[in-house]
Structure formats: structure tokens, C-alpha cells
Amino acid sequence: MIELRGVNKHYGPLHVLKDIDLTVGRGEVVVVIGPSGSGKSTLCRTINRLEAIGSGTISLAGHPLPEEGRELARLRTEVGMVFQSFNLFAHKTVLANVMLAPVKVRRKKKDEAERRARELLERVGLLEQAHKYPAQLSGGQQQRVAIARALAMDPQALLFDEPTSALDPEMISEVLEVMQQLARDGMTMVVVTHEMGFARSAANRVVFMADGRIVEDRSPEEFFTAPRSERAKDFLSKIL
Ligand code: ADP
Ligand code: MG
């Protein structure tokens, strides 16, 4: 579904992604972990081509991503993204937030977009909040709206960049439960998170990054019980 080959990226003199090879199969859940500054967010943004790359190739469902243009815009809508900060439109209701992109970008009819939006809000447990504005919701609820909004585009894959890091502890589990359910439903997901419980129960693979490189790419059982690299051992000793 997602394939990166030899991807390199620089910010000025800073080499942030170094020879990244990563394959995410259809229905696979890949958790990306690693120290702050290791390139996890940059990796997410490059998969979606929110950032240009210096060299290498990125393919979605077998189609190489072009550098720019209409085809890139189309392929980009195939990959949904959920950020740490929910990025909802503050002046629009929950329902309007979820309907917006399908109507504007996909030119879906309003009644059809609304029907689908209600279905998705039900799925994330927020149908009763459809008429509210983001500020009237808790952080956990806002993040679940953000997930529904991403799903409204019927993406082939979803990227999550630390979706629970900005949440109060008691709200983390309601968001992780929605993500667990998506994983069980077969959604292809790349999830940057330090929630090791989620990694253990939902991930097919754990990718450990350090200094812009993928240092380990293994099953959660193998990674957590017997990390191979010193960097991973050191990292795990600090967070577990
Ligand atoms: P992570 O998400 O793992 O914490 P990032 O991908 O955010 O890491 O950042 C990787 C490196 O790239 C860091 O050294 C960061 O300071 C740098 N960086 C990230 N975004 C930019 C940017 N827009 N311009 C310059 N440097 C950046
Ligand atoms: Mg980050």
C-alpha cells in the first residue's frame, strides 16, 4: 500500500531522513517510535508529500507519487492524516468539519456527505455531538472528530502523528480504542506513538527510528522483548 525506497531528505544542512526503506502492506498497522528529533513527523509528512524529498521514491498502492500537479493532489487524498493538534475548523460544527472535504474536494452531494458524516460520527461515538462546535468538546472528543474527518475521504491509509500526546491522560484510551477498532477493521495505518500498549496489541510491526534512520523494523513481540540495537535498548529503558 505504501512503499518508500531510498528516501532522503534534508532541511538545509540537516540530513533528517537517511536512506529510508519502508513497506506497509494493505491492512497492516505499523507503529513508529523513536527519540524526539529522530524524523518521525518528517517521515509522516513525506509519505503524504506535505514535504518534498531529496531523493528516493514513494509509491501508494503501486503508483509512484509525482512531484506535483493534479495527480499528486489526488493521490494525497488517498492518505488521511491525524495530527497531535486536532486542527479542526473552530467556526464550523462537528458535522460540518466532517462533511467539508468530501463536499469541497470530492464534490460529493451535501446530503450524501452528511449521511456518511453521521455514520462516521456514530462510529467514533460522537453522533450526539454533531451540532456542537470543537471548543465545546473535550480533547479526546475533538481527536475522535479529527479521525472521523480523515475517514470521510475514504482513504486507503491513515497516518497518525502522536495522536494522543496532547491529551489529558484520562482521554487517551477513548482515542486509542477508536484506533484499535480501525485496525481490527483492516485499515492500513502508520502510527507515530509512544503508547506501547497500543503498539503491543495493534501493531503488526514496530519501526524504531533514531537520527533519521530506521534502526529496527520487527514484530512488537521481538522488538519489546529483545531489541537488537543499543539505541532501542536505551530508548525503551527510558520510556517503559
Ligand atoms: P520527530 O517527529 O521524530 O521528533 P521531526 O521529524 O519533527 O522529528 O524532526 C526531525 C529533525 O528535523 C529535527 O532535528 C528537527 O529539528 C528538524 N526539523 C523538522 N522540521 C523542520 C523544518 N521545517 N525545518 C528545519 N528543520 C526541521
Ligand atoms: Mg514529531
PDB file of C-alpha atoms and ligand atoms in Angstrom:
ATOM      1  CA  MET A   1       0.000   0.000   0.000  1.00  0.00           C
ATOM      2  CA  ILE A   2       2.808   2.377   0.952  1.00  0.00           C
ATOM      3  CA  GLU A   3       6.354   1.886  -0.249  1.00  0.00           C
ATOM      4  CA  LEU A   4       9.385   4.082   0.357  1.00  0.00           C
ATOM      5  CA  ARG A   5      12.670   3.257  -1.342  1.00  0.00           C
ATOM      6  CA  GLY A   6      15.928   5.042  -0.608  1.00  0.00           C
ATOM      7  CA  VAL A   7      14.210   8.175   0.647  1.00  0.00           C
ATOM      8  CA  ASN A   8      16.475  11.021   1.741  1.00  0.00           C
ATOM      9  CA  LYS A   9      15.500  14.444   2.955  1.00  0.00           C
ATOM     10  CA  HIS A  10      17.470  17.469   4.125  1.00  0.00           C
ATOM     11  CA  TYR A  11      16.478  20.650   5.888  1.00  0.00           C
ATOM     12  CA  GLY A  12      19.358  22.848   4.784  1.00  0.00           C
ATOM     13  CA  PRO A  13      22.475  21.116   6.107  1.00  0.00           C
ATOM     14  CA  LEU A  14      20.436  18.806   8.364  1.00  0.00           C
ATOM     15  CA  HIS A  15      20.021  15.266   6.963  1.00  0.00           C
ATOM     16  CA  VAL A  16      16.672  14.306   8.548  1.00  0.00           C
ATOM     17  CA  LEU A  17      15.732  11.149   6.624  1.00  0.00           C
ATOM     18  CA  LYS A  18      18.540   8.797   5.668  1.00  0.00           C
ATOM     19  CA  ASP A  19      18.011   6.043   3.099  1.00  0.00           C
ATOM     20  CA  ILE A  20      14.551   5.154   4.343  1.00  0.00           C
ATOM     21  CA  ASP A  21      13.145   1.861   3.032  1.00  0.00           C
ATOM     22  CA  LEU A  22       9.694   1.107   4.368  1.00  0.00           C
ATOM     23  CA  THR A  23       6.881  -1.071   3.098  1.00  0.00           C
ATOM     24  CA  VAL A  24       3.419  -1.047   4.619  1.00  0.00           C
ATOM     25  CA  GLY A  25       1.116  -3.735   3.273  1.00  0.00           C
ATOM     26  CA  ARG A  26      -2.629  -3.410   2.856  1.00  0.00           C
ATOM     27  CA  GLY A  27      -4.329  -3.711   6.233  1.00  0.00           C
ATOM     28  CA  GLU A  28      -1.058  -3.531   8.093  1.00  0.00           C
ATOM     29  CA  VAL A  29      -0.550  -1.402  11.202  1.00  0.00           C
ATOM     30  CA  VAL A  30       2.977  -0.046  11.600  1.00  0.00           C
ATOM     31  CA  VAL A  31       3.894   1.802  14.782  1.00  0.00           C
ATOM     32  CA  VAL A  32       6.827   4.219  14.504  1.00  0.00           C
ATOM     33  CA  ILE A  33       8.690   5.063  17.680  1.00  0.00           C
ATOM     34  CA  GLY A  34      11.953   6.799  18.478  1.00  0.00           C
ATOM     35  CA  PRO A  35      13.501   9.697  20.331  1.00  0.00           C
ATOM     36  CA  SER A  36      12.381  13.272  19.755  1.00  0.00           C
ATOM     37  CA  GLY A  37      14.016  14.723  16.647  1.00  0.00           C
ATOM     38  CA  SER A  38      14.630  11.319  15.033  1.00  0.00           C
ATOM     39  CA  GLY A  39      12.497  12.195  11.986  1.00  0.00           C
ATOM     40  CA  LYS A  40       9.144  10.519  12.747  1.00  0.00           C
ATOM     41  CA  SER A  41       6.966  13.525  11.908  1.00  0.00           C
ATOM     42  CA  THR A  42       9.024  14.274   8.823  1.00  0.00           C
ATOM     43  CA  LEU A  43       8.524  10.672   7.706  1.00  0.00           C
ATOM     44  CA  CYS A  44       4.728  11.057   8.031  1.00  0.00           C
ATOM     45  CA  ARG A  45       4.718  14.315   6.146  1.00  0.00           C
ATOM     46  CA  THR A  46       6.850  12.941   3.334  1.00  0.00           C
ATOM     47  CA  ILE A  47       4.587   9.912   2.872  1.00  0.00           C
ATOM     48  CA  ASN A  48       1.797  12.388   2.251  1.00  0.00           C
ATOM     49  CA  ARG A  49       4.134  14.657   0.240  1.00  0.00           C
ATOM     50  CA  LEU A  50       3.361  17.567   2.522  1.00  0.00           C
ATOM     51  CA  GLU A  51       7.160  17.766   2.259  1.00  0.00           C
ATOM     52  CA  ALA A  52       9.291  17.283  -0.817  1.00  0.00           C
ATOM     53  CA  ILE A  53      12.057  14.684  -0.690  1.00  0.00           C
ATOM     54  CA  GLY A  54      15.624  14.975  -1.923  1.00  0.00           C
ATOM     55  CA  SER A  55      15.947  11.511  -3.412  1.00  0.00           C
ATOM     56  CA  GLY A  56      14.212   8.155  -3.483  1.00  0.00           C
ATOM     57  CA  THR A  57      10.698   7.083  -4.407  1.00  0.00           C
ATOM     58  CA  ILE A  58       7.376   6.872  -2.619  1.00  0.00           C
ATOM     59  CA  SER A  59       4.539   4.773  -4.028  1.00  0.00           C
ATOM     60  CA  LEU A  60       0.931   4.462  -2.952  1.00  0.00           C
ATOM     61  CA  ALA A  61      -0.918   1.329  -3.987  1.00  0.00           C
ATOM     62  CA  GLY A  62       1.729   0.758  -6.654  1.00  0.00           C
ATOM     63  CA  HIS A  63       1.574   4.297  -8.078  1.00  0.00           C
ATOM     64  CA  PRO A  64       4.764   6.354  -7.706  1.00  0.00           C
ATOM     65  CA  LEU A  65       3.933   9.759  -6.236  1.00  0.00           C
ATOM     66  CA  PRO A  66       4.654  12.529  -8.730  1.00  0.00           C
ATOM     67  CA  GLU A  67       6.474  15.682  -7.577  1.00  0.00           C
ATOM     68  CA  GLU A  68       3.497  17.941  -8.076  1.00  0.00           C
ATOM     69  CA  GLY A  69       0.340  18.529 -10.033  1.00  0.00           C
ATOM     70  CA  ARG A  70      -3.162  17.172 -10.132  1.00  0.00           C
ATOM     71  CA  GLU A  71      -2.245  13.507  -9.840  1.00  0.00           C
ATOM     72  CA  LEU A  72      -0.289  14.239  -6.661  1.00  0.00           C
ATOM     73  CA  ALA A  73      -3.278  16.114  -5.230  1.00  0.00           C
ATOM     74  CA  ARG A  74      -5.499  13.132  -5.992  1.00  0.00           C
ATOM     75  CA  LEU A  75      -3.133  10.558  -4.520  1.00  0.00           C
ATOM     76  CA  ARG A  76      -2.651  12.725  -1.448  1.00  0.00           C
ATOM     77  CA  THR A  77      -6.364  12.462  -0.671  1.00  0.00           C
ATOM     78  CA  GLU A  78      -5.922   8.687  -0.547  1.00  0.00           C
ATOM     79  CA  VAL A  79      -3.862   9.044   2.635  1.00  0.00           C
ATOM     80  CA  GLY A  80      -5.567  10.624   5.612  1.00  0.00           C
ATOM     81  CA  MET A  81      -3.624  12.309   8.364  1.00  0.00           C
ATOM     82  CA  VAL A  82      -4.362  12.812  12.046  1.00  0.00           C
ATOM     83  CA  PHE A  83      -2.125  15.213  13.959  1.00  0.00           C
ATOM     84  CA  GLN A  84      -1.255  15.783  17.582  1.00  0.00           C
ATOM     85  CA  SER A  85      -3.158  19.092  17.487  1.00  0.00           C
ATOM     86  CA  PHE A  86      -6.585  18.247  16.152  1.00  0.00           C
ATOM     87  CA  ASN A  87      -6.684  21.080  13.580  1.00  0.00           C
ATOM     88  CA  LEU A  88     -10.478  21.214  13.457  1.00  0.00           C
ATOM     89  CA  PHE A  89     -12.157  24.284  11.979  1.00  0.00           C
ATOM     90  CA  ALA A  90     -13.214  26.212  15.080  1.00  0.00           C
ATOM     91  CA  HIS A  91     -16.040  28.125  13.419  1.00  0.00           C
ATOM     92  CA  LYS A  92     -17.692  25.008  11.978  1.00  0.00           C
ATOM     93  CA  THR A  93     -19.797  22.395  13.755  1.00  0.00           C
ATOM     94  CA  VAL A  94     -18.560  18.865  14.252  1.00  0.00           C
ATOM     95  CA  LEU A  95     -20.816  17.674  11.437  1.00  0.00           C
ATOM     96  CA  ALA A  96     -19.613  20.448   9.097  1.00  0.00           C
ATOM     97  CA  ASN A  97     -15.992  19.603   9.895  1.00  0.00           C
ATOM     98  CA  VAL A  98     -16.523  16.004   8.814  1.00  0.00           C
ATOM     99  CA  MET A  99     -18.523  16.921   5.684  1.00  0.00           C
ATOM    100  CA  LEU A 100     -16.242  19.670   4.440  1.00  0.00           C
ATOM    101  CA  ALA A 101     -13.546  17.857   2.456  1.00  0.00           C
ATOM    102  CA  PRO A 102     -15.847  15.322   0.752  1.00  0.00           C
ATOM    103  CA  VAL A 103     -18.044  18.206  -0.484  1.00  0.00           C
ATOM    104  CA  LYS A 104     -15.236  20.620  -1.427  1.00  0.00           C
ATOM    105  CA  VAL A 105     -12.597  18.211  -2.681  1.00  0.00           C
ATOM    106  CA  ARG A 106     -14.580  15.163  -3.794  1.00  0.00           C
ATOM    107  CA  ARG A 107     -17.614  17.164  -4.936  1.00  0.00           C
ATOM    108  CA  LYS A 108     -19.915  14.839  -3.030  1.00  0.00           C
ATOM    109  CA  LYS A 109     -23.554  15.896  -2.791  1.00  0.00           C
ATOM    110  CA  LYS A 110     -24.333  17.516   0.556  1.00  0.00           C
ATOM    111  CA  ASP A 111     -26.993  15.050   1.665  1.00  0.00           C
ATOM    112  CA  GLU A 112     -24.771  12.120   0.800  1.00  0.00           C
ATOM    113  CA  ALA A 113     -21.793  13.693   2.611  1.00  0.00           C
ATOM    114  CA  GLU A 114     -23.979  14.357   5.633  1.00  0.00           C
ATOM    115  CA  ARG A 115     -25.270  10.785   5.734  1.00  0.00           C
ATOM    116  CA  ARG A 116     -21.712   9.464   5.601  1.00  0.00           C
ATOM    117  CA  ALA A 117     -20.525  12.012   8.207  1.00  0.00           C
ATOM    118  CA  ARG A 118     -23.257  10.901  10.640  1.00  0.00           C
ATOM    119  CA  GLU A 119     -22.298   7.281  10.059  1.00  0.00           C
ATOM    120  CA  LEU A 120     -18.663   8.071  10.886  1.00  0.00           C
ATOM    121  CA  LEU A 121     -19.538  10.164  13.930  1.00  0.00           C
ATOM    122  CA  GLU A 122     -21.584   7.239  15.180  1.00  0.00           C
ATOM    123  CA  ARG A 123     -18.570   5.001  14.625  1.00  0.00           C
ATOM    124  CA  VAL A 124     -16.360   7.202  16.819  1.00  0.00           C
ATOM    125  CA  GLY A 125     -19.158   7.567  19.378  1.00  0.00           C
ATOM    126  CA  LEU A 126     -19.939  11.224  18.781  1.00  0.00           C
ATOM    127  CA  LEU A 127     -23.198  11.378  16.875  1.00  0.00           C
ATOM    128  CA  GLU A 128     -24.886  13.243  19.736  1.00  0.00           C
ATOM    129  CA  GLN A 129     -22.230  15.988  19.482  1.00  0.00           C
ATOM    130  CA  ALA A 130     -22.730  16.571  15.747  1.00  0.00           C
ATOM    131  CA  HIS A 131     -24.224  20.061  16.155  1.00  0.00           C
ATOM    132  CA  LYS A 132     -21.595  21.309  18.625  1.00  0.00           C
ATOM    133  CA  TYR A 133     -18.502  23.384  17.921  1.00  0.00           C
ATOM    134  CA  PRO A 134     -14.998  21.981  18.574  1.00  0.00           C
ATOM    135  CA  ALA A 135     -14.424  24.245  21.600  1.00  0.00           C
ATOM    136  CA  GLN A 136     -17.445  22.634  23.304  1.00  0.00           C
ATOM    137  CA  LEU A 137     -15.785  19.201  23.170  1.00  0.00           C
ATOM    138  CA  SER A 138     -13.033  17.626  25.237  1.00  0.00           C
ATOM    139  CA  GLY A 139      -9.639  16.989  23.658  1.00  0.00           C
ATOM    140  CA  GLY A 140     -10.381  13.287  23.305  1.00  0.00           C
ATOM    141  CA  GLN A 141     -13.672  14.040  21.578  1.00  0.00           C
ATOM    142  CA  GLN A 142     -12.004  16.548  19.251  1.00  0.00           C
ATOM    143  CA  GLN A 143      -9.414  13.998  18.259  1.00  0.00           C
ATOM    144  CA  ARG A 144     -12.145  11.442  17.531  1.00  0.00           C
ATOM    145  CA  VAL A 145     -13.819  14.052  15.288  1.00  0.00           C
ATOM    146  CA  ALA A 146     -10.462  14.513  13.542  1.00  0.00           C
ATOM    147  CA  ILE A 147     -10.347  10.754  12.917  1.00  0.00           C
ATOM    148  CA  ALA A 148     -13.915  10.783  11.547  1.00  0.00           C
ATOM    149  CA  ARG A 149     -12.956  13.706   9.321  1.00  0.00           C
ATOM    150  CA  ALA A 150      -9.974  11.805   7.948  1.00  0.00           C
ATOM    151  CA  LEU A 151     -12.152   8.740   7.323  1.00  0.00           C
ATOM    152  CA  ALA A 152     -14.733  10.830   5.458  1.00  0.00           C
ATOM    153  CA  MET A 153     -12.412  10.932   2.449  1.00  0.00           C
ATOM    154  CA  ASP A 154     -12.450   7.122   2.311  1.00  0.00           C
ATOM    155  CA  PRO A 155      -8.656   6.999   2.418  1.00  0.00           C
ATOM    156  CA  GLN A 156      -6.681   3.886   1.573  1.00  0.00           C
ATOM    157  CA  ALA A 157      -4.384   4.516   4.523  1.00  0.00           C
ATOM    158  CA  LEU A 158      -4.236   6.701   7.609  1.00  0.00           C
ATOM    159  CA  LEU A 159      -1.185   8.339   9.170  1.00  0.00           C
ATOM    160  CA  PHE A 160      -1.272   9.312  12.835  1.00  0.00           C
ATOM    161  CA  ASP A 161       1.401  11.612  14.246  1.00  0.00           C
ATOM    162  CA  GLU A 162       1.331  11.325  18.048  1.00  0.00           C
ATOM    163  CA  PRO A 163      -2.474  11.492  18.149  1.00  0.00           C
ATOM    164  CA  THR A 164      -2.690  11.212  21.938  1.00  0.00           C
ATOM    165  CA  SER A 165       0.310  13.303  23.039  1.00  0.00           C
ATOM    166  CA  ALA A 166      -1.707  16.482  23.546  1.00  0.00           C
ATOM    167  CA  LEU A 167      -4.448  14.750  25.535  1.00  0.00           C
ATOM    168  CA  ASP A 168      -5.060  14.572  29.250  1.00  0.00           C
ATOM    169  CA  PRO A 169      -4.352  11.035  30.465  1.00  0.00           C
ATOM    170  CA  GLU A 170      -7.990  10.107  31.028  1.00  0.00           C
ATOM    171  CA  MET A 171      -8.810  10.839  27.384  1.00  0.00           C
ATOM    172  CA  ILE A 172      -6.073   8.798  25.798  1.00  0.00           C
ATOM    173  CA  SER A 173      -7.873   5.469  25.950  1.00  0.00           C
ATOM    174  CA  GLU A 174     -11.029   6.642  24.162  1.00  0.00           C
ATOM    175  CA  VAL A 175      -8.898   7.702  21.188  1.00  0.00           C
ATOM    176  CA  LEU A 176      -6.787   4.539  21.252  1.00  0.00           C
ATOM    177  CA  GLU A 177      -9.963   2.434  21.309  1.00  0.00           C
ATOM    178  CA  VAL A 178     -11.184   4.069  18.113  1.00  0.00           C
ATOM    179  CA  MET A 179      -7.778   3.395  16.543  1.00  0.00           C
ATOM    180  CA  GLN A 180      -7.821  -0.214  17.739  1.00  0.00           C
ATOM    181  CA  GLN A 181     -11.207  -0.675  16.109  1.00  0.00           C
ATOM    182  CA  LEU A 182      -9.929   0.793  12.825  1.00  0.00           C
ATOM    183  CA  ALA A 183      -7.002  -1.606  12.966  1.00  0.00           C
ATOM    184  CA  ARG A 184      -9.355  -4.543  13.517  1.00  0.00           C
ATOM    185  CA  ASP A 185     -11.478  -3.345  10.587  1.00  0.00           C
ATOM    186  CA  GLY A 186      -8.429  -3.678   8.348  1.00  0.00           C
ATOM    187  CA  MET A 187      -7.398  -0.052   7.865  1.00  0.00           C
ATOM    188  CA  THR A 188      -3.801   0.420   6.723  1.00  0.00           C
ATOM    189  CA  MET A 189      -2.197   2.594   9.393  1.00  0.00           C
ATOM    190  CA  VAL A 190       1.141   4.217  10.180  1.00  0.00           C
ATOM    191  CA  VAL A 191       1.068   5.420  13.768  1.00  0.00           C
ATOM    192  CA  VAL A 192       3.739   7.509  15.454  1.00  0.00           C
ATOM    193  CA  THR A 193       3.097   6.986  19.148  1.00  0.00           C
ATOM    194  CA  HIS A 194       4.739   6.280  22.446  1.00  0.00           C
ATOM    195  CA  GLU A 195       1.716   4.306  23.613  1.00  0.00           C
ATOM    196  CA  MET A 196       3.407   0.949  23.964  1.00  0.00           C
ATOM    197  CA  GLY A 197       0.162  -0.796  24.946  1.00  0.00           C
ATOM    198  CA  PHE A 198      -1.262   0.170  21.579  1.00  0.00           C
ATOM    199  CA  ALA A 199       1.911  -0.945  19.804  1.00  0.00           C
ATOM    200  CA  ARG A 200       1.802  -4.327  21.512  1.00  0.00           C
ATOM    201  CA  SER A 201      -1.858  -5.006  20.872  1.00  0.00           C
ATOM    202  CA  ALA A 202      -2.494  -3.405  17.470  1.00  0.00           C
ATOM    203  CA  ALA A 203       0.787  -3.231  15.556  1.00  0.00           C
ATOM    204  CA  ASN A 204       1.948  -5.789  13.040  1.00  0.00           C
ATOM    205  CA  ARG A 205       5.369  -4.154  13.107  1.00  0.00           C
ATOM    206  CA  VAL A 206       7.294  -1.662  15.156  1.00  0.00           C
ATOM    207  CA  VAL A 207       9.681   0.644  13.326  1.00  0.00           C
ATOM    208  CA  PHE A 208      12.283   2.226  15.575  1.00  0.00           C
ATOM    209  CA  MET A 209      13.907   5.414  14.265  1.00  0.00           C
ATOM    210  CA  ALA A 210      16.993   7.202  15.510  1.00  0.00           C
ATOM    211  CA  ASP A 211      18.908  10.055  13.841  1.00  0.00           C
ATOM    212  CA  GLY A 212      16.854   9.877  10.671  1.00  0.00           C
ATOM    213  CA  ARG A 213      17.361   6.159  10.115  1.00  0.00           C
ATOM    214  CA  ILE A 214      15.177   3.123  10.547  1.00  0.00           C
ATOM    215  CA  VAL A 215      17.225   1.166  13.052  1.00  0.00           C
ATOM    216  CA  GLU A 216      14.794  -1.706  13.672  1.00  0.00           C
ATOM    217  CA  ASP A 217      11.705  -2.949  11.840  1.00  0.00           C
ATOM    218  CA  ARG A 218      10.280  -6.029  13.565  1.00  0.00           C
ATOM    219  CA  SER A 219       7.241  -7.545  15.234  1.00  0.00           C
ATOM    220  CA  PRO A 220       6.220  -5.908  18.524  1.00  0.00           C
ATOM    221  CA  GLU A 221       6.961  -9.115  20.472  1.00  0.00           C
ATOM    222  CA  GLU A 222      10.503  -9.295  19.113  1.00  0.00           C
ATOM    223  CA  PHE A 223      11.116  -5.602  19.483  1.00  0.00           C
ATOM    224  CA  PHE A 224       9.910  -5.240  23.052  1.00  0.00           C
ATOM    225  CA  THR A 225      11.373  -8.453  24.419  1.00  0.00           C
ATOM    226  CA  ALA A 226      14.691  -8.369  22.612  1.00  0.00           C
ATOM    227  CA  PRO A 227      15.612  -5.047  20.982  1.00  0.00           C
ATOM    228  CA  ARG A 228      18.816  -5.514  18.999  1.00  0.00           C
ATOM    229  CA  SER A 229      20.295  -2.051  18.846  1.00  0.00           C
ATOM    230  CA  GLU A 230      21.808  -0.106  21.723  1.00  0.00           C
ATOM    231  CA  ARG A 231      19.726   2.909  20.668  1.00  0.00           C
ATOM    232  CA  ALA A 232      16.493   0.961  21.040  1.00  0.00           C
ATOM    233  CA  LYS A 233      17.543  -0.604  24.357  1.00  0.00           C
ATOM    234  CA  ASP A 234      18.421   2.822  25.685  1.00  0.00           C
ATOM    235  CA  PHE A 235      15.156   4.329  24.417  1.00  0.00           C
ATOM    236  CA  LEU A 236      12.999   1.549  25.859  1.00  0.00           C
ATOM    237  CA  SER A 237      14.727   1.764  29.234  1.00  0.00           C
ATOM    238  CA  LYS A 238      13.669   5.403  29.400  1.00  0.00           C
ATOM    239  CA  ILE A 239      10.022   5.028  28.446  1.00  0.00           C
ATOM    240  CA  LEU A 240       8.987   1.653  29.891  1.00  0.00           C
TER     241      LEU A 240
HETATM  242  P1  ADP B   1      10.347  13.729  15.477  1.00  0.00           P
HETATM  243  O1  ADP B   1       8.960  13.819  14.961  1.00  0.00           O
HETATM  244  O2  ADP B   1      10.898  12.339  15.499  1.00  0.00           O
HETATM  245  O3  ADP B   1      10.501  14.395  16.819  1.00  0.00           O
HETATM  246  P2  ADP B   1      10.939  15.567  13.325  1.00  0.00           P
HETATM  247  O4  ADP B   1      10.619  14.834  12.077  1.00  0.00           O
HETATM  248  O5  ADP B   1       9.935  16.547  13.808  1.00  0.00           O
HETATM  249  O6  ADP B   1      11.301  14.521  14.482  1.00  0.00           O
HETATM  250  O7  ADP B   1      12.304  16.347  13.150  1.00  0.00           O
HETATM  251  C1  ADP B   1      13.487  15.734  12.678  1.00  0.00           C
HETATM  252  C2  ADP B   1      14.578  16.768  12.606  1.00  0.00           C
HETATM  253  O8  ADP B   1      14.279  17.731  11.596  1.00  0.00           O
HETATM  254  C3  ADP B   1      14.765  17.568  13.896  1.00  0.00           C
HETATM  255  O9  ADP B   1      16.146  17.804  14.063  1.00  0.00           O
HETATM  256  C4  ADP B   1      14.016  18.842  13.619  1.00  0.00           C
HETATM  257  O10 ADP B   1      14.550  19.895  14.372  1.00  0.00           O
HETATM  258  C5  ADP B   1      14.226  19.030  12.148  1.00  0.00           C
HETATM  259  N1  ADP B   1      13.107  19.723  11.501  1.00  0.00           N
HETATM  260  C6  ADP B   1      11.812  19.328  11.482  1.00  0.00           C
HETATM  261  N2  ADP B   1      11.045  20.151  10.748  1.00  0.00           N
HETATM  262  C7  ADP B   1      11.890  21.106  10.272  1.00  0.00           C
HETATM  263  C8  ADP B   1      11.710  22.254   9.434  1.00  0.00           C
HETATM  264  N3  ADP B   1      10.511  22.564   8.920  1.00  0.00           N
HETATM  265  N4  ADP B   1      12.803  22.994   9.162  1.00  0.00           N
HETATM  266  C9  ADP B   1      14.010  22.674   9.648  1.00  0.00           C
HETATM  267  N5  ADP B   1      14.261  21.606  10.444  1.00  0.00           N
HETATM  268  C10 ADP B   1      13.210  20.829  10.744  1.00  0.00           C
HETATM  269 MG    MG B   2       7.209  14.500  15.848  1.00  0.00          MG
END
